[in-house]
mmCIF file with all atom_site columns, C-alpha atoms in Angstrom:
data_model
loop_
_atom_site.group_PDB
_atom_site.id
_atom_site.type_symbol
_atom_site.label_atom_id
_atom_site.label_alt_id
_atom_site.label_comp_id
_atom_site.label_asym_id
_atom_site.label_entity_id
_atom_site.label_seq_id
_atom_site.pdbx_PDB_ins_code
_atom_site.Cartn_x
_atom_site.Cartn_y
_atom_site.Cartn_z
_atom_site.occupancy
_atom_site.B_iso_or_equiv
_atom_site.pdbx_formal_charge
_atom_site.auth_seq_id
_atom_site.auth_comp_id
_atom_site.auth_asym_id
_atom_site.auth_atom_id
_atom_site.pdbx_PDB_model_num
ATOM 1   C CA . MET A 1 1   ? -24.577 45.695  -23.309 1.00 0.00 ? 1338 MET A CA 1
ATOM 2   C CA . LYS A 1 2   ? -20.644 45.814  -24.115 1.00 0.00 ? 1339 LYS A CA 1
ATOM 3   C CA . ARG A 1 3   ? -20.202 45.393  -20.309 1.00 0.00 ? 1340 ARG A CA 1
ATOM 4   C CA . SER A 1 4   ? -22.375 42.696  -19.005 1.00 0.00 ? 1341 SER A CA 1
ATOM 5   C CA . THR A 1 5   ? -20.332 40.712  -22.584 1.00 0.00 ? 1342 THR A CA 1
ATOM 6   C CA . GLY A 1 6   ? -16.916 41.511  -20.543 1.00 0.00 ? 1343 GLY A CA 1
ATOM 7   C CA . LEU A 1 7   ? -18.248 40.338  -17.202 1.00 0.00 ? 1344 LEU A CA 1
ATOM 8   C CA . TRP A 1 8   ? -19.493 36.986  -18.731 1.00 0.00 ? 1345 TRP A CA 1
ATOM 9   C CA . THR A 1 9   ? -16.339 36.957  -19.992 1.00 0.00 ? 1346 THR A CA 1
ATOM 10  C CA . ALA A 1 10  ? -14.109 37.641  -17.423 1.00 0.00 ? 1347 ALA A CA 1
ATOM 11  C CA . GLY A 1 11  ? -16.247 34.725  -15.101 1.00 0.00 ? 1348 GLY A CA 1
ATOM 12  C CA . ALA A 1 12  ? -16.053 32.152  -17.525 1.00 0.00 ? 1349 ALA A CA 1
ATOM 13  C CA . LEU A 1 13  ? -12.075 33.323  -17.901 1.00 0.00 ? 1350 LEU A CA 1
ATOM 14  C CA . ILE A 1 14  ? -11.558 33.058  -14.040 1.00 0.00 ? 1351 ILE A CA 1
ATOM 15  C CA . PHE A 1 15  ? -13.926 29.340  -13.987 1.00 0.00 ? 1352 PHE A CA 1
ATOM 16  C CA . ALA A 1 16  ? -11.813 28.049  -16.523 1.00 0.00 ? 1353 ALA A CA 1
ATOM 17  C CA . ILE A 1 17  ? -8.393  28.687  -14.471 1.00 0.00 ? 1354 ILE A CA 1
ATOM 18  C CA . VAL A 1 18  ? -9.849  27.575  -11.060 1.00 0.00 ? 1355 VAL A CA 1
ATOM 19  C CA . ILE A 1 19  ? -10.740 24.654  -12.698 1.00 0.00 ? 1356 ILE A CA 1
ATOM 20  C CA . GLY A 1 20  ? -7.247  24.125  -14.339 1.00 0.00 ? 1357 GLY A CA 1
ATOM 21  C CA . VAL A 1 21  ? -5.641  24.712  -11.094 1.00 0.00 ? 1358 VAL A CA 1
ATOM 22  C CA . PHE A 1 22  ? -8.168  22.258  -9.342  1.00 0.00 ? 1359 PHE A CA 1
ATOM 23  C CA . SER A 1 23  ? -7.548  19.579  -11.489 1.00 0.00 ? 1360 SER A CA 1
ATOM 24  C CA . VAL A 1 24  ? -3.655  19.776  -11.558 1.00 0.00 ? 1361 VAL A CA 1
ATOM 25  C CA . TYR A 1 25  ? -3.968  20.385  -7.819  1.00 0.00 ? 1362 TYR A CA 1
ATOM 26  C CA . SER A 1 26  ? -6.251  17.027  -8.197  1.00 0.00 ? 1363 SER A CA 1
ATOM 27  C CA . TYR A 1 27  ? -3.742  15.287  -10.315 1.00 0.00 ? 1364 TYR A CA 1
ATOM 28  C CA . ASN A 1 28  ? -0.976  15.621  -8.434  1.00 0.00 ? 1365 ASN A CA 1
ATOM 29  C CA . LEU A 1 29  ? -2.160  14.660  -5.371  1.00 0.00 ? 1366 LEU A CA 1
ATOM 30  C CA . ASN A 1 30  ? -3.408  10.922  -7.334  1.00 0.00 ? 1367 ASN A CA 1
ATOM 31  C CA . THR A 1 31  ? -0.716  10.621  -8.708  1.00 0.00 ? 1368 THR A CA 1
ATOM 32  C CA . ARG A 1 32  ? 1.491   11.233  -4.908  1.00 0.00 ? 1369 ARG A CA 1
ATOM 33  C CA . ALA A 1 33  ? -0.655  8.650   -3.825  1.00 0.00 ? 1370 ALA A CA 1
ATOM 34  C CA . GLY A 1 34  ? -0.601  5.999   -6.105  1.00 0.00 ? 1371 GLY A CA 1
ATOM 35  C CA . GLN A 1 35  ? 3.266   6.623   -5.782  1.00 0.00 ? 1372 GLN A CA 1
ATOM 36  C CA . GLU A 1 36  ? 2.896   5.785   -2.228  1.00 0.00 ? 1373 GLU A CA 1
ATOM 37  C CA . ALA A 1 37  ? 0.719   2.821   -2.567  1.00 0.00 ? 1374 ALA A CA 1
ATOM 38  C CA . GLN A 1 38  ? 3.464   0.615   -4.364  1.00 0.00 ? 1375 GLN A CA 1
ATOM 39  C CA . ARG A 1 39  ? 6.453   1.420   -1.704  1.00 0.00 ? 1376 ARG A CA 1
ATOM 40  C CA . PRO A 1 40  ? 6.894   -1.797  0.042   1.00 0.00 ? 1377 PRO A CA 1
ATOM 41  C CA . VAL A 1 41  ? 6.047   -2.196  3.451   1.00 0.00 ? 1378 VAL A CA 1
ATOM 42  C CA . THR A 1 42  ? 8.911   -3.943  4.297   1.00 0.00 ? 1379 THR A CA 1
ATOM 43  C CA . ASP A 1 43  ? 12.551  -4.779  2.689   1.00 0.00 ? 1380 ASP A CA 1
ATOM 44  C CA . LEU A 1 44  ? 12.877  -8.529  4.887   1.00 0.00 ? 1381 LEU A CA 1
ATOM 45  C CA . PRO A 1 45  ? 14.133  -11.789 4.160   1.00 0.00 ? 1382 PRO A CA 1
ATOM 46  C CA . ILE A 1 46  ? 11.523  -13.254 1.065   1.00 0.00 ? 1383 ILE A CA 1
ATOM 47  C CA . GLU A 1 47  ? 11.153  -17.190 1.978   1.00 0.00 ? 1384 GLU A CA 1
ATOM 48  C CA . GLY A 1 48  ? 12.466  -18.794 -1.578  1.00 0.00 ? 1385 GLY A CA 1
ATOM 49  C CA . GLU A 1 49  ? 14.787  -15.806 -1.954  1.00 0.00 ? 1386 GLU A CA 1
ATOM 50  C CA . GLY A 1 50  ? 18.248  -15.743 -0.962  1.00 0.00 ? 1387 GLY A CA 1
ATOM 51  C CA . GLU A 1 51  ? 19.602  -16.977 2.438   1.00 0.00 ? 1388 GLU A CA 1
ATOM 52  C CA . ILE A 1 52  ? 17.122  -18.219 4.825   1.00 0.00 ? 1389 ILE A CA 1
ATOM 53  C CA . PRO A 1 53  ? 17.969  -15.661 8.077   1.00 0.00 ? 1390 PRO A CA 1
ATOM 54  C CA . GLU A 1 54  ? 18.424  -17.919 11.236  1.00 0.00 ? 1391 GLU A CA 1
ATOM 55  C CA . ASP A 1 55  ? 17.364  -15.898 13.680  1.00 0.00 ? 1392 ASP A CA 1
ATOM 56  C CA . TYR A 1 56  ? 13.407  -15.406 12.885  1.00 0.00 ? 1393 TYR A CA 1
ATOM 57  C CA . GLN A 1 57  ? 10.511  -15.478 14.957  1.00 0.00 ? 1394 GLN A CA 1
ATOM 58  C CA . TYR A 1 58  ? 7.835   -15.665 12.495  1.00 0.00 ? 1395 TYR A CA 1
ATOM 59  C CA . ILE A 1 59  ? 6.868   -16.005 8.871   1.00 0.00 ? 1396 ILE A CA 1
ATOM 60  C CA . LEU A 1 60  ? 4.002   -13.770 7.539   1.00 0.00 ? 1397 LEU A CA 1
ATOM 61  C CA . ARG A 1 61  ? 2.022   -14.998 3.956   1.00 0.00 ? 1398 ARG A CA 1
ATOM 62  C CA . ALA A 1 62  ? -0.763  -15.341 2.433   1.00 0.00 ? 1399 ALA A CA 1
ATOM 63  C CA . GLN A 1 63  ? -3.421  -18.113 3.458   1.00 0.00 ? 1400 GLN A CA 1
ATOM 64  C CA . ASP A 1 64  ? -6.457  -18.263 1.305   1.00 0.00 ? 1401 ASP A CA 1
ATOM 65  C CA . GLY A 1 65  ? -5.600  -14.731 0.368   1.00 0.00 ? 1402 GLY A CA 1
ATOM 66  C CA . ARG A 1 66  ? -5.504  -13.295 3.888   1.00 0.00 ? 1403 ARG A CA 1
ATOM 67  C CA . ILE A 1 67  ? -2.576  -12.529 6.061   1.00 0.00 ? 1404 ILE A CA 1
ATOM 68  C CA . ALA A 1 68  ? -1.570  -15.006 8.215   1.00 0.00 ? 1405 ALA A CA 1
ATOM 69  C CA . VAL A 1 69  ? 1.453   -15.433 10.610  1.00 0.00 ? 1406 VAL A CA 1
ATOM 70  C CA . PHE A 1 70  ? 3.075   -18.956 10.702  1.00 0.00 ? 1407 PHE A CA 1
ATOM 71  C CA . LEU A 1 71  ? 5.774   -19.758 13.441  1.00 0.00 ? 1408 LEU A CA 1
ATOM 72  C CA . PRO A 1 72  ? 8.761   -21.496 12.194  1.00 0.00 ? 1409 PRO A CA 1
ATOM 73  C CA . GLN A 1 73  ? 8.606   -25.337 11.758  1.00 0.00 ? 1410 GLN A CA 1
ATOM 74  C CA . GLU A 1 74  ? 4.734   -25.223 11.694  1.00 0.00 ? 1411 GLU A CA 1
ATOM 75  C CA . SER A 1 75  ? 2.484   -25.796 8.634   1.00 0.00 ? 1412 SER A CA 1
ATOM 76  C CA . GLU A 1 76  ? -0.520  -24.194 9.853   1.00 0.00 ? 1413 GLU A CA 1
ATOM 77  C CA . PRO A 1 77  ? -0.797  -20.410 11.129  1.00 0.00 ? 1414 PRO A CA 1
ATOM 78  C CA . LYS A 1 78  ? -0.752  -19.351 13.931  1.00 0.00 ? 1415 LYS A CA 1
ATOM 79  C CA . MET A 1 79  ? -3.053  -15.991 13.361  1.00 0.00 ? 1416 MET A CA 1
ATOM 80  C CA . ILE A 1 80  ? -4.977  -15.405 10.427  1.00 0.00 ? 1417 ILE A CA 1
ATOM 81  C CA . PHE A 1 81  ? -6.568  -11.651 9.675   1.00 0.00 ? 1418 PHE A CA 1
ATOM 82  C CA . ASP A 1 82  ? -9.226  -11.022 7.494   1.00 0.00 ? 1419 ASP A CA 1
ATOM 83  C CA . VAL A 1 83  ? -7.446  -8.266  5.523   1.00 0.00 ? 1420 VAL A CA 1
ATOM 84  C CA . PRO A 1 84  ? -7.904  -10.227 1.540   1.00 0.00 ? 1421 PRO A CA 1
ATOM 85  C CA . VAL A 1 85  ? -4.239  -9.792  0.163   1.00 0.00 ? 1422 VAL A CA 1
ATOM 86  C CA . ALA A 1 86  ? -5.841  -8.549  -3.170  1.00 0.00 ? 1423 ALA A CA 1
ATOM 87  C CA . VAL A 1 87  ? -6.341  -5.039  -1.958  1.00 0.00 ? 1424 VAL A CA 1
ATOM 88  C CA . LEU A 1 88  ? -2.516  -4.802  -1.071  1.00 0.00 ? 1425 LEU A CA 1
ATOM 89  C CA . PRO A 1 89  ? -0.503  -3.608  -3.792  1.00 0.00 ? 1426 PRO A CA 1
ATOM 90  C CA . GLU A 1 90  ? 1.296   -6.040  -6.458  1.00 0.00 ? 1427 GLU A CA 1
ATOM 91  C CA . TYR A 1 91  ? 4.717   -6.065  -4.661  1.00 0.00 ? 1428 TYR A CA 1
ATOM 92  C CA . ASP A 1 92  ? 3.068   -6.610  -1.272  1.00 0.00 ? 1429 ASP A CA 1
ATOM 93  C CA . GLN A 1 93  ? 1.232   -8.957  -2.619  1.00 0.00 ? 1430 GLN A CA 1
ATOM 94  C CA . ARG A 1 94  ? 3.999   -10.996 -4.133  1.00 0.00 ? 1431 ARG A CA 1
ATOM 95  C CA . GLN A 1 95  ? 6.150   -10.852 -0.591  1.00 0.00 ? 1432 GLN A CA 1
ATOM 96  C CA . LEU A 1 96  ? 3.279   -12.415 1.245   1.00 0.00 ? 1433 LEU A CA 1
ATOM 97  C CA . GLU A 1 97  ? 2.613   -14.951 -1.368  1.00 0.00 ? 1434 GLU A CA 1
ATOM 98  C CA . SER A 1 98  ? 6.561   -15.824 -0.935  1.00 0.00 ? 1435 SER A CA 1
ATOM 99  C CA . GLY A 1 99  ? 6.437   -15.220 2.888   1.00 0.00 ? 1436 GLY A CA 1
ATOM 100 C CA . ILE A 1 100 ? 8.462   -13.117 4.979   1.00 0.00 ? 1437 ILE A CA 1
ATOM 101 C CA . TYR A 1 101 ? 11.007  -13.636 7.562   1.00 0.00 ? 1438 TYR A CA 1
ATOM 102 C CA . VAL A 1 102 ? 10.481  -11.890 10.642  1.00 0.00 ? 1439 VAL A CA 1
ATOM 103 C CA . PRO A 1 103 ? 12.442  -11.501 13.482  1.00 0.00 ? 1440 PRO A CA 1
ATOM 104 C CA . ASP A 1 104 ? 10.749  -10.236 16.557  1.00 0.00 ? 1441 ASP A CA 1
ATOM 105 C CA . TYR A 1 105 ? 7.362   -9.407  18.226  1.00 0.00 ? 1442 TYR A CA 1
ATOM 106 C CA . GLN A 1 106 ? 7.553   -5.531  17.502  1.00 0.00 ? 1443 GLN A CA 1
ATOM 107 C CA . THR A 1 107 ? 8.444   -6.057  13.845  1.00 0.00 ? 1444 THR A CA 1
ATOM 108 C CA . LEU A 1 108 ? 5.292   -8.398  13.271  1.00 0.00 ? 1445 LEU A CA 1
ATOM 109 C CA . VAL A 1 109 ? 3.131   -5.841  14.698  1.00 0.00 ? 1446 VAL A CA 1
ATOM 110 C CA . THR A 1 110 ? 4.476   -3.327  12.391  1.00 0.00 ? 1447 THR A CA 1
ATOM 111 C CA . LEU A 1 111 ? 4.365   -5.157  9.547   1.00 0.00 ? 1448 LEU A CA 1
ATOM 112 C CA . ILE A 1 112 ? 0.318   -6.413  10.193  1.00 0.00 ? 1449 ILE A CA 1
ATOM 113 C CA . GLU A 1 113 ? -0.113  -2.614  11.046  1.00 0.00 ? 1450 GLU A CA 1
ATOM 114 C CA . ASP A 1 114 ? 1.122   -1.596  8.156   1.00 0.00 ? 1451 ASP A CA 1
ATOM 115 C CA . TYR A 1 115 ? -0.666  -4.042  5.782   1.00 0.00 ? 1452 TYR A CA 1
ATOM 116 C CA . ILE A 1 116 ? -4.065  -3.623  7.633   1.00 0.00 ? 1453 ILE A CA 1
ATOM 117 C CA . SER A 1 117 ? -4.054  0.160   7.796   1.00 0.00 ? 1454 SER A CA 1
#
């Protein structure tokens, strides 16, 4: 009788330790993922903040709640991506609402890939 009680106690203790380790591991993964999700995609100049760069070729910003690409001096988007801005981190949403000046095509492609992935 004492042996089965001891086995049950040892089993329960091992189970509790495994659950505890799993909980800590899971919490660390979620914390890291949350921190990565909040990292800004870009540090390019934002429309309305500071000086406007003279050498930009595109403006990336939100249009009707989706990501859109504008050419300078044009009011209609050149491209619209079916990616809701609302699913992005708040920082990225604010940047896209303001508009991001993009200096070249390669940077534009990189930003779009970052936003839609």
